[in-house]
mmCIF file with all atom_site columns, C-alpha atoms in Angstrom:
data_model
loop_
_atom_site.group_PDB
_atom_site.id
_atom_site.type_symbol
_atom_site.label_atom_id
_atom_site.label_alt_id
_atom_site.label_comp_id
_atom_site.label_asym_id
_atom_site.label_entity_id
_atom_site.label_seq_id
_atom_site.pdbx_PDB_ins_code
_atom_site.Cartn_x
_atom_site.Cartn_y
_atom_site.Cartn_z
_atom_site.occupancy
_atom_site.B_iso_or_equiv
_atom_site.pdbx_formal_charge
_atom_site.auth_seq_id
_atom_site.auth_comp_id
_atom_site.auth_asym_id
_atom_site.auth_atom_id
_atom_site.pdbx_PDB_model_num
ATOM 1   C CA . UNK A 1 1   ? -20.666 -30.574 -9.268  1.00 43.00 ? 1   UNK A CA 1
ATOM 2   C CA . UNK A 1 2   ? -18.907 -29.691 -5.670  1.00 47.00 ? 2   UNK A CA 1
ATOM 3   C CA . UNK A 1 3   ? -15.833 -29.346 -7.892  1.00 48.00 ? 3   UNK A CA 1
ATOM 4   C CA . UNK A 1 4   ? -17.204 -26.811 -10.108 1.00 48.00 ? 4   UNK A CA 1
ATOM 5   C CA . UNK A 1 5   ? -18.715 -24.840 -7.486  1.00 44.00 ? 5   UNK A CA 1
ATOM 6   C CA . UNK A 1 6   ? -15.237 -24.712 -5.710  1.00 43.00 ? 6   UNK A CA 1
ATOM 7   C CA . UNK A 1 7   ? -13.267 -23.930 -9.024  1.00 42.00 ? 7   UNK A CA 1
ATOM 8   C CA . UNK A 1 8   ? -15.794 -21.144 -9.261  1.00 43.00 ? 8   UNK A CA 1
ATOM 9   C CA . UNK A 1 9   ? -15.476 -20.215 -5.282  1.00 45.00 ? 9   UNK A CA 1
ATOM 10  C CA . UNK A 1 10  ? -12.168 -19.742 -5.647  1.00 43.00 ? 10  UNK A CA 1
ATOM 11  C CA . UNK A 1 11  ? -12.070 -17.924 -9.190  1.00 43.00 ? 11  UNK A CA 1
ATOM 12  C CA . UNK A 1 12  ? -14.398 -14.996 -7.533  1.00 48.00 ? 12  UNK A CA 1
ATOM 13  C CA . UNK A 1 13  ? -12.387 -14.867 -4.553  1.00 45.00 ? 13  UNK A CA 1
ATOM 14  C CA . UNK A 1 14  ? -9.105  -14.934 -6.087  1.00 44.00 ? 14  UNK A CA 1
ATOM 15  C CA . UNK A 1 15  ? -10.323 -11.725 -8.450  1.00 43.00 ? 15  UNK A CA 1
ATOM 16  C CA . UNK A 1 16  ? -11.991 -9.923  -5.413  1.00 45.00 ? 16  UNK A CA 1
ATOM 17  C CA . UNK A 1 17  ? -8.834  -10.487 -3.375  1.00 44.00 ? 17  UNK A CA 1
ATOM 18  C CA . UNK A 1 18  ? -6.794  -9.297  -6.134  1.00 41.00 ? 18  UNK A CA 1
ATOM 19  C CA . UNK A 1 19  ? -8.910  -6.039  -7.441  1.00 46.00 ? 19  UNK A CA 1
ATOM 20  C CA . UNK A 1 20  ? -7.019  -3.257  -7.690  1.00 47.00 ? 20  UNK A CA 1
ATOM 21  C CA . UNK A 1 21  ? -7.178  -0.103  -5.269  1.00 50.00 ? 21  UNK A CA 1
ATOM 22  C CA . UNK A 1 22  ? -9.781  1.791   -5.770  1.00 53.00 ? 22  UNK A CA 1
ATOM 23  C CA . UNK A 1 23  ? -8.640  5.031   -7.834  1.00 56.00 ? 23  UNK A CA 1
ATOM 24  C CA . UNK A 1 24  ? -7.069  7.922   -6.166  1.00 55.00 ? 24  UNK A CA 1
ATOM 25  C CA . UNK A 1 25  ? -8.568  10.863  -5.356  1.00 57.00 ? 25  UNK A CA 1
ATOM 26  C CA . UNK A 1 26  ? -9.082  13.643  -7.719  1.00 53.00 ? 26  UNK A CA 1
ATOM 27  C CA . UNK A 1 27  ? -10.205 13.580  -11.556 1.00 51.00 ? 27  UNK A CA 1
ATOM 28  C CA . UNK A 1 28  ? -8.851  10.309  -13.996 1.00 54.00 ? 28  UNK A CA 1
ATOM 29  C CA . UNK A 1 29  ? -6.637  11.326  -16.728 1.00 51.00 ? 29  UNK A CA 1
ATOM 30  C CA . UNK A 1 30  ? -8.953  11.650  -19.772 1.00 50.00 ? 30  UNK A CA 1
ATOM 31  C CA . UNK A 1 31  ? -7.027  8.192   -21.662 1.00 52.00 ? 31  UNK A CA 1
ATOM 32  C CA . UNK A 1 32  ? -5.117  5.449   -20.483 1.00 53.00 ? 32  UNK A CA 1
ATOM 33  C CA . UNK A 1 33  ? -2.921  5.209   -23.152 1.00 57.00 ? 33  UNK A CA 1
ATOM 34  C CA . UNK A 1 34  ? 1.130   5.689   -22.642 1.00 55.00 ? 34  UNK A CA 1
ATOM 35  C CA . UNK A 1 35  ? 2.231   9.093   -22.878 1.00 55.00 ? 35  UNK A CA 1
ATOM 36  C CA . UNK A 1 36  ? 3.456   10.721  -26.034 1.00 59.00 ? 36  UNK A CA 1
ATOM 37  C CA . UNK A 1 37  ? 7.245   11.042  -26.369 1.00 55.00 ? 37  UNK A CA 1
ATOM 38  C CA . UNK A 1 38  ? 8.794   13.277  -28.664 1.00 54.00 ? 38  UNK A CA 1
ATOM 39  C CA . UNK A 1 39  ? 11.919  11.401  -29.205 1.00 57.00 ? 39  UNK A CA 1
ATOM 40  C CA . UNK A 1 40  ? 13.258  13.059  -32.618 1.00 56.00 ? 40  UNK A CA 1
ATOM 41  C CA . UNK A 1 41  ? 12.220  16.550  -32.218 1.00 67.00 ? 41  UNK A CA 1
ATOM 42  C CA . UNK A 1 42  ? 14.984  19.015  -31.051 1.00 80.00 ? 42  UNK A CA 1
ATOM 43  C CA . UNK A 1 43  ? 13.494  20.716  -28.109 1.00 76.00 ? 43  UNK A CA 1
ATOM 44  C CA . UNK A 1 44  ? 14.279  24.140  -27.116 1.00 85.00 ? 44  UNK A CA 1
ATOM 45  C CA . UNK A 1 45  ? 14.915  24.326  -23.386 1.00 84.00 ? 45  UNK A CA 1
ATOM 46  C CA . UNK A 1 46  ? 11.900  25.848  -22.609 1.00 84.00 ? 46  UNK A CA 1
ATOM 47  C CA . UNK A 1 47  ? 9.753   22.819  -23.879 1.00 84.00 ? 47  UNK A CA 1
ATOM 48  C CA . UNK A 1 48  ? 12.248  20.179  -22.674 1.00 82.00 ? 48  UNK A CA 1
ATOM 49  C CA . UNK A 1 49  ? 11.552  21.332  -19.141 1.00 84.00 ? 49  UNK A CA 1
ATOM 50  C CA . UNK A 1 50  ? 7.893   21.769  -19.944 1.00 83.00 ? 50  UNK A CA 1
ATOM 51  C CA . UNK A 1 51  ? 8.233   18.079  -21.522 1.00 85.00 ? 51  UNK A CA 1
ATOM 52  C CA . UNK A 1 52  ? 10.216  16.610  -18.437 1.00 84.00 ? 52  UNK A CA 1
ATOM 53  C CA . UNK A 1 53  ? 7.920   18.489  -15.945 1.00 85.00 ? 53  UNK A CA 1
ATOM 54  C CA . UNK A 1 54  ? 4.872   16.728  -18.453 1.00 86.00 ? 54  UNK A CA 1
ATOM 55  C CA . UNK A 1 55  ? 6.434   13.764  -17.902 1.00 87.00 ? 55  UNK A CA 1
ATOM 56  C CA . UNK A 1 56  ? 7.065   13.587  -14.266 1.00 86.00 ? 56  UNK A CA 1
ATOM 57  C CA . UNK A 1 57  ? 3.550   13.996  -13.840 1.00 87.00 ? 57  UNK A CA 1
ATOM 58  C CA . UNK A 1 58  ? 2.450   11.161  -15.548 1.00 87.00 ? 58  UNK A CA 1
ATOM 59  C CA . UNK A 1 59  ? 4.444   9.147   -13.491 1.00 89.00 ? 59  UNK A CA 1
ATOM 60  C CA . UNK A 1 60  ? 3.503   10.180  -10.314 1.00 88.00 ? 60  UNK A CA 1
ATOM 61  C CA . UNK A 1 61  ? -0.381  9.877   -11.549 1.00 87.00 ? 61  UNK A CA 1
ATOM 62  C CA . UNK A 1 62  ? 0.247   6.893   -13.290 1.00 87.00 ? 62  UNK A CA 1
ATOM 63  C CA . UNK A 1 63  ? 3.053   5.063   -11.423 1.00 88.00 ? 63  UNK A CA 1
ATOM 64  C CA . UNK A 1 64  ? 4.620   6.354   -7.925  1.00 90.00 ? 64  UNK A CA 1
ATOM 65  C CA . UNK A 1 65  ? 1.576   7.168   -6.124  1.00 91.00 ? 65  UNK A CA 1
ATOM 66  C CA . UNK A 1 66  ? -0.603  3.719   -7.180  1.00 93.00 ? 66  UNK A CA 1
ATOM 67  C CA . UNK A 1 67  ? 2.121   1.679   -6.435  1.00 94.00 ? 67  UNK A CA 1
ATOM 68  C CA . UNK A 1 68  ? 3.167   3.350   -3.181  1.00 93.00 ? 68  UNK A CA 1
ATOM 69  C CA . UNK A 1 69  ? -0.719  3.669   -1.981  1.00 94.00 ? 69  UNK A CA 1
ATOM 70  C CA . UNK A 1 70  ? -0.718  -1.053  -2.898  1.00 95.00 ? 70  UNK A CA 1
ATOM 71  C CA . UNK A 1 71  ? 2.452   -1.004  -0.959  1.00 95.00 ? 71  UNK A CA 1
ATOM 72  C CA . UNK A 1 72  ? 1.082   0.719   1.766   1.00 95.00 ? 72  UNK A CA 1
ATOM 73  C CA . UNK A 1 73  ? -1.762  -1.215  1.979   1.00 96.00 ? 73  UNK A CA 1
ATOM 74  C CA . UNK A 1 74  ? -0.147  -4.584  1.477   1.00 95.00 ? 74  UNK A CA 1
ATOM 75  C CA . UNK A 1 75  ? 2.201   -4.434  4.587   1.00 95.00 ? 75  UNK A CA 1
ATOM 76  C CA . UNK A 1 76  ? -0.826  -2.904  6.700   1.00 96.00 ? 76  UNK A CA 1
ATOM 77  C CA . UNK A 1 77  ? -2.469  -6.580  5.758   1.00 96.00 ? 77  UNK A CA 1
ATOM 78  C CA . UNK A 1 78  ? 0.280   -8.001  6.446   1.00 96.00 ? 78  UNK A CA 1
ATOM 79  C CA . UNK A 1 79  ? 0.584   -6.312  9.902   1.00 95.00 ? 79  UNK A CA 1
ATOM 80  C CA . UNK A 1 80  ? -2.589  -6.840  10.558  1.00 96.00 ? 80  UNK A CA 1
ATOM 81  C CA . UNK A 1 81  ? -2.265  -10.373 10.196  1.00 95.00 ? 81  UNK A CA 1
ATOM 82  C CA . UNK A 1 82  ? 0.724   -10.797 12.132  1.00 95.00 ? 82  UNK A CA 1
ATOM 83  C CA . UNK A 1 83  ? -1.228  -9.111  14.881  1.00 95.00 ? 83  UNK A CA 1
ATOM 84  C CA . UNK A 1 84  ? -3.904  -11.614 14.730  1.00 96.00 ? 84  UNK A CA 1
ATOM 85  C CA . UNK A 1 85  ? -1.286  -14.537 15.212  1.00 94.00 ? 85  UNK A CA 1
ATOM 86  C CA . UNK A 1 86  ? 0.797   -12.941 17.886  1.00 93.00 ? 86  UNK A CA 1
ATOM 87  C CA . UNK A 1 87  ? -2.647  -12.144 19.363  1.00 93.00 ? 87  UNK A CA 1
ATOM 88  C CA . UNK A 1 88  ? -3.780  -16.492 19.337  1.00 93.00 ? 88  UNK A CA 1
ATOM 89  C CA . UNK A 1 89  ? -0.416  -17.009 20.921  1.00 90.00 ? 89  UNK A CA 1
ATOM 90  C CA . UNK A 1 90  ? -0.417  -14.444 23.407  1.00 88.00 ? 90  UNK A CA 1
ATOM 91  C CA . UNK A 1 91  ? -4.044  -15.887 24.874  1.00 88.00 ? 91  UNK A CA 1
ATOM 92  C CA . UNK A 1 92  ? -2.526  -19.758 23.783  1.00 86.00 ? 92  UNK A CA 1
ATOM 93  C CA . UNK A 1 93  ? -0.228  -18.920 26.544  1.00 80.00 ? 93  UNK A CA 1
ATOM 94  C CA . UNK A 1 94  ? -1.861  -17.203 29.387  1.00 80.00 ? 94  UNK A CA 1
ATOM 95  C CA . UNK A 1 95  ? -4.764  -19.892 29.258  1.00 79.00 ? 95  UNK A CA 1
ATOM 96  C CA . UNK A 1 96  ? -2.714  -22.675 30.563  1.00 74.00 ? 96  UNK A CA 1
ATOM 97  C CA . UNK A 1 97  ? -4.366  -22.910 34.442  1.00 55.00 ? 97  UNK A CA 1
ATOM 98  C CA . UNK A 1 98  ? -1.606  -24.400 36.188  1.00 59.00 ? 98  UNK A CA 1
ATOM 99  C CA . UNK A 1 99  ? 1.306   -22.065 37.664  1.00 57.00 ? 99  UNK A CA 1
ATOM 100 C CA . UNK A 1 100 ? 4.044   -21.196 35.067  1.00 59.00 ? 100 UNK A CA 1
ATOM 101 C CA . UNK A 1 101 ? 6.680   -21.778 36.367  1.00 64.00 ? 101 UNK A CA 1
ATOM 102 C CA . UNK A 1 102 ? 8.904   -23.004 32.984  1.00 69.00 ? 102 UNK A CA 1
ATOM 103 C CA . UNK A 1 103 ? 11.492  -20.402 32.067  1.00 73.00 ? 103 UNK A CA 1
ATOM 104 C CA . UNK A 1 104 ? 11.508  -20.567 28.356  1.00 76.00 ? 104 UNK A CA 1
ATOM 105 C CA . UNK A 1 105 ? 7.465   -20.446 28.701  1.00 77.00 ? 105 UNK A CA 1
ATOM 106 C CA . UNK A 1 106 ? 7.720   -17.299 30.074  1.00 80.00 ? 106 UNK A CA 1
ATOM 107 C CA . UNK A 1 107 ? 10.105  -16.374 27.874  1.00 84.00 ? 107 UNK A CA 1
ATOM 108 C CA . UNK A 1 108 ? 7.921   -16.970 24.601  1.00 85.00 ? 108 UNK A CA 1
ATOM 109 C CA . UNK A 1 109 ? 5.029   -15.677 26.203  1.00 85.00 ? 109 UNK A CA 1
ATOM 110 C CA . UNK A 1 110 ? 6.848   -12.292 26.538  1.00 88.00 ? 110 UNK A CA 1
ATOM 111 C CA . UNK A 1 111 ? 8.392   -12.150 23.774  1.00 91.00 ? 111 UNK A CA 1
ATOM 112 C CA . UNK A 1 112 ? 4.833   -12.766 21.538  1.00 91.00 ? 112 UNK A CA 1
ATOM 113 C CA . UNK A 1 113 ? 3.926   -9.543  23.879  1.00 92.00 ? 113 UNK A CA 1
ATOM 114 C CA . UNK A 1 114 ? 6.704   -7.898  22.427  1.00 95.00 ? 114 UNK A CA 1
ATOM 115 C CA . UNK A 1 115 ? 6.496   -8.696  18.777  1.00 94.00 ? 115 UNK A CA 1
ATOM 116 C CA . UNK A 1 116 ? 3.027   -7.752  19.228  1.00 94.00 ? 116 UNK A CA 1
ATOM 117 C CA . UNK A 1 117 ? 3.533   -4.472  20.683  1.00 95.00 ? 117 UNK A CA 1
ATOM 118 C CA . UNK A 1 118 ? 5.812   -3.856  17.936  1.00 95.00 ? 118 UNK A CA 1
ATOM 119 C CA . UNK A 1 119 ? 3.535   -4.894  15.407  1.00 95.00 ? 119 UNK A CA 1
ATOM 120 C CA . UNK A 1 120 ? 0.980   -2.512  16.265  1.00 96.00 ? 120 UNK A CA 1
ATOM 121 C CA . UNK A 1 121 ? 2.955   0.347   16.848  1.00 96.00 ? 121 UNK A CA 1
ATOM 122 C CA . UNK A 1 122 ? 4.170   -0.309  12.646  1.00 95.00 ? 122 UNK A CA 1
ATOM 123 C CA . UNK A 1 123 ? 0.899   -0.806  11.740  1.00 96.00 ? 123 UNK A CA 1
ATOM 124 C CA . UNK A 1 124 ? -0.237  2.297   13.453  1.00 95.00 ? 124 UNK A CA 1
ATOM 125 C CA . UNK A 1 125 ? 2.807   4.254   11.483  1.00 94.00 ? 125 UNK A CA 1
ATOM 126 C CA . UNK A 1 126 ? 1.703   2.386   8.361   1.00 96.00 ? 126 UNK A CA 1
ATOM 127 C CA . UNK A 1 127 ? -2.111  3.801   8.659   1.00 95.00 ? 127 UNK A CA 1
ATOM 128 C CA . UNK A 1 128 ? -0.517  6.883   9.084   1.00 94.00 ? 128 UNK A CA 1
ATOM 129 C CA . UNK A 1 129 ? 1.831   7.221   6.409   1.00 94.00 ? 129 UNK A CA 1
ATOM 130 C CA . UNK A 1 130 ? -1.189  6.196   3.955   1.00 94.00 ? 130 UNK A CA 1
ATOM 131 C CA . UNK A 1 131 ? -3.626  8.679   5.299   1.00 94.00 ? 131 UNK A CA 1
ATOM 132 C CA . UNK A 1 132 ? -0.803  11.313  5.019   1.00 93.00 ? 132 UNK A CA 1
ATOM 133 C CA . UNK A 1 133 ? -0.317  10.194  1.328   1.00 92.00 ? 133 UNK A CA 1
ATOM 134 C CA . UNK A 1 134 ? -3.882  10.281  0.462   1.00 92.00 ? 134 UNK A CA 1
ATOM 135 C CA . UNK A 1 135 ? -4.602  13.580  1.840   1.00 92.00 ? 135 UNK A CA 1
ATOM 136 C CA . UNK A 1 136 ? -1.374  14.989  0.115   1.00 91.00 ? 136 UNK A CA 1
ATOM 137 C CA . UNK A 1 137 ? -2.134  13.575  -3.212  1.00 89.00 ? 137 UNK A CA 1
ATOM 138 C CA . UNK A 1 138 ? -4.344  16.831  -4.273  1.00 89.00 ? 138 UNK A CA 1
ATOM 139 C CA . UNK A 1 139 ? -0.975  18.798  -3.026  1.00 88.00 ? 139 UNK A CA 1
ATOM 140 C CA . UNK A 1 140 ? 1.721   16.914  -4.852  1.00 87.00 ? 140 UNK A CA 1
ATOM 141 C CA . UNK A 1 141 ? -1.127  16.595  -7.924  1.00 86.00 ? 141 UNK A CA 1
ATOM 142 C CA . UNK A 1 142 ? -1.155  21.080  -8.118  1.00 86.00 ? 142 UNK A CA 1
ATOM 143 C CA . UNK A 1 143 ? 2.639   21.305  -7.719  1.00 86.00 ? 143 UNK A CA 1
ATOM 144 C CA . UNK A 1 144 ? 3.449   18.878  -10.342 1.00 83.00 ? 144 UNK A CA 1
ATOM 145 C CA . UNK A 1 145 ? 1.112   20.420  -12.631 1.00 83.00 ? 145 UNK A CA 1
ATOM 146 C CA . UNK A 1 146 ? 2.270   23.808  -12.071 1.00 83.00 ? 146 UNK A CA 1
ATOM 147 C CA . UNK A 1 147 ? 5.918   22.795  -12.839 1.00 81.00 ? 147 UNK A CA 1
ATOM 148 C CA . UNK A 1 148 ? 4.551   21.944  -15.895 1.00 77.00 ? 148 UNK A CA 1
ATOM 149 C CA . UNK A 1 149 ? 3.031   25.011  -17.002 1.00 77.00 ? 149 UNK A CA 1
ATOM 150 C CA . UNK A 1 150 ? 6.045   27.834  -15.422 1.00 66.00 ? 150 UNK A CA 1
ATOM 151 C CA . UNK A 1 151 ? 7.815   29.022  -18.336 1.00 59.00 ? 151 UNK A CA 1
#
């Protein structure tokens, strides 16, 4: 029984933990199916830029931006976490109550500070650099979709 109930712990937890974004902003394309290529038709250069301009879009809807937007948010967990271990280390060290006076002690216990500092300071860009791509997406979404439809 407690080996069912932990098969089916970690099942949900592994599928929560591994759920995809949630969508970006804006309205879903109407189907999820690939794109339509027109790979025998001559074009005339009017509807191969149209067609390119098409298909850039697509990508960045369907590809770029998701992927950037689980990048971003996979090294901000992952800077977050480093944070939290730098953090145990940091207070690991400066709870010992007898004087420091070992060298390399003090030596690891400022360089934690430092690799901590530094971890903050990327996940602070990190947050950043999402919240700029999320607000922008709207932006890049109109431009794209104009290129497509200029003559």
């Amino acid at each position: 029984m407690y080996r069912t109930f932990a098969v089916l712990f970690v099942l949900g937890a592994s599928s929560s933990a591994y759920a995809d974004p949630p969508a970006p902003p804006g309205p879903r394309p109407a189907s999820v199916s690939p794109p339509t290529v027109m790979t025998h038709a001559k074009l005339s250069p009017e509807a191969r830029e149209a067609e390119i301009a098409r298909l850039r879009q697509l990508l960045f809807q369907r590809v770029t931006y998701p992927l950037r937007l689980r990048q971003l948010d996979s090294e901000i967990r992952i800077a977050e976490a480093e944070i939290r271990s730098l953090d145990r280390r940091v207070r690991e060290h400066e709870s010992i109550s007898r004087p420091v006076t070992s060298h390399p002690f003090l030596i690891e216990l400022e360089s934690n500070k430092m690799r901590r500092l530094a971890a903050v300071e990327r996940l602070d860009s990190l947050k950043r650099e999402r919240l700029l791509l999320v607000q922008n997406y709207q932006i890049e979404r109109r431009l794209r979709e104009l290129e497509q439809q200029s003559p």
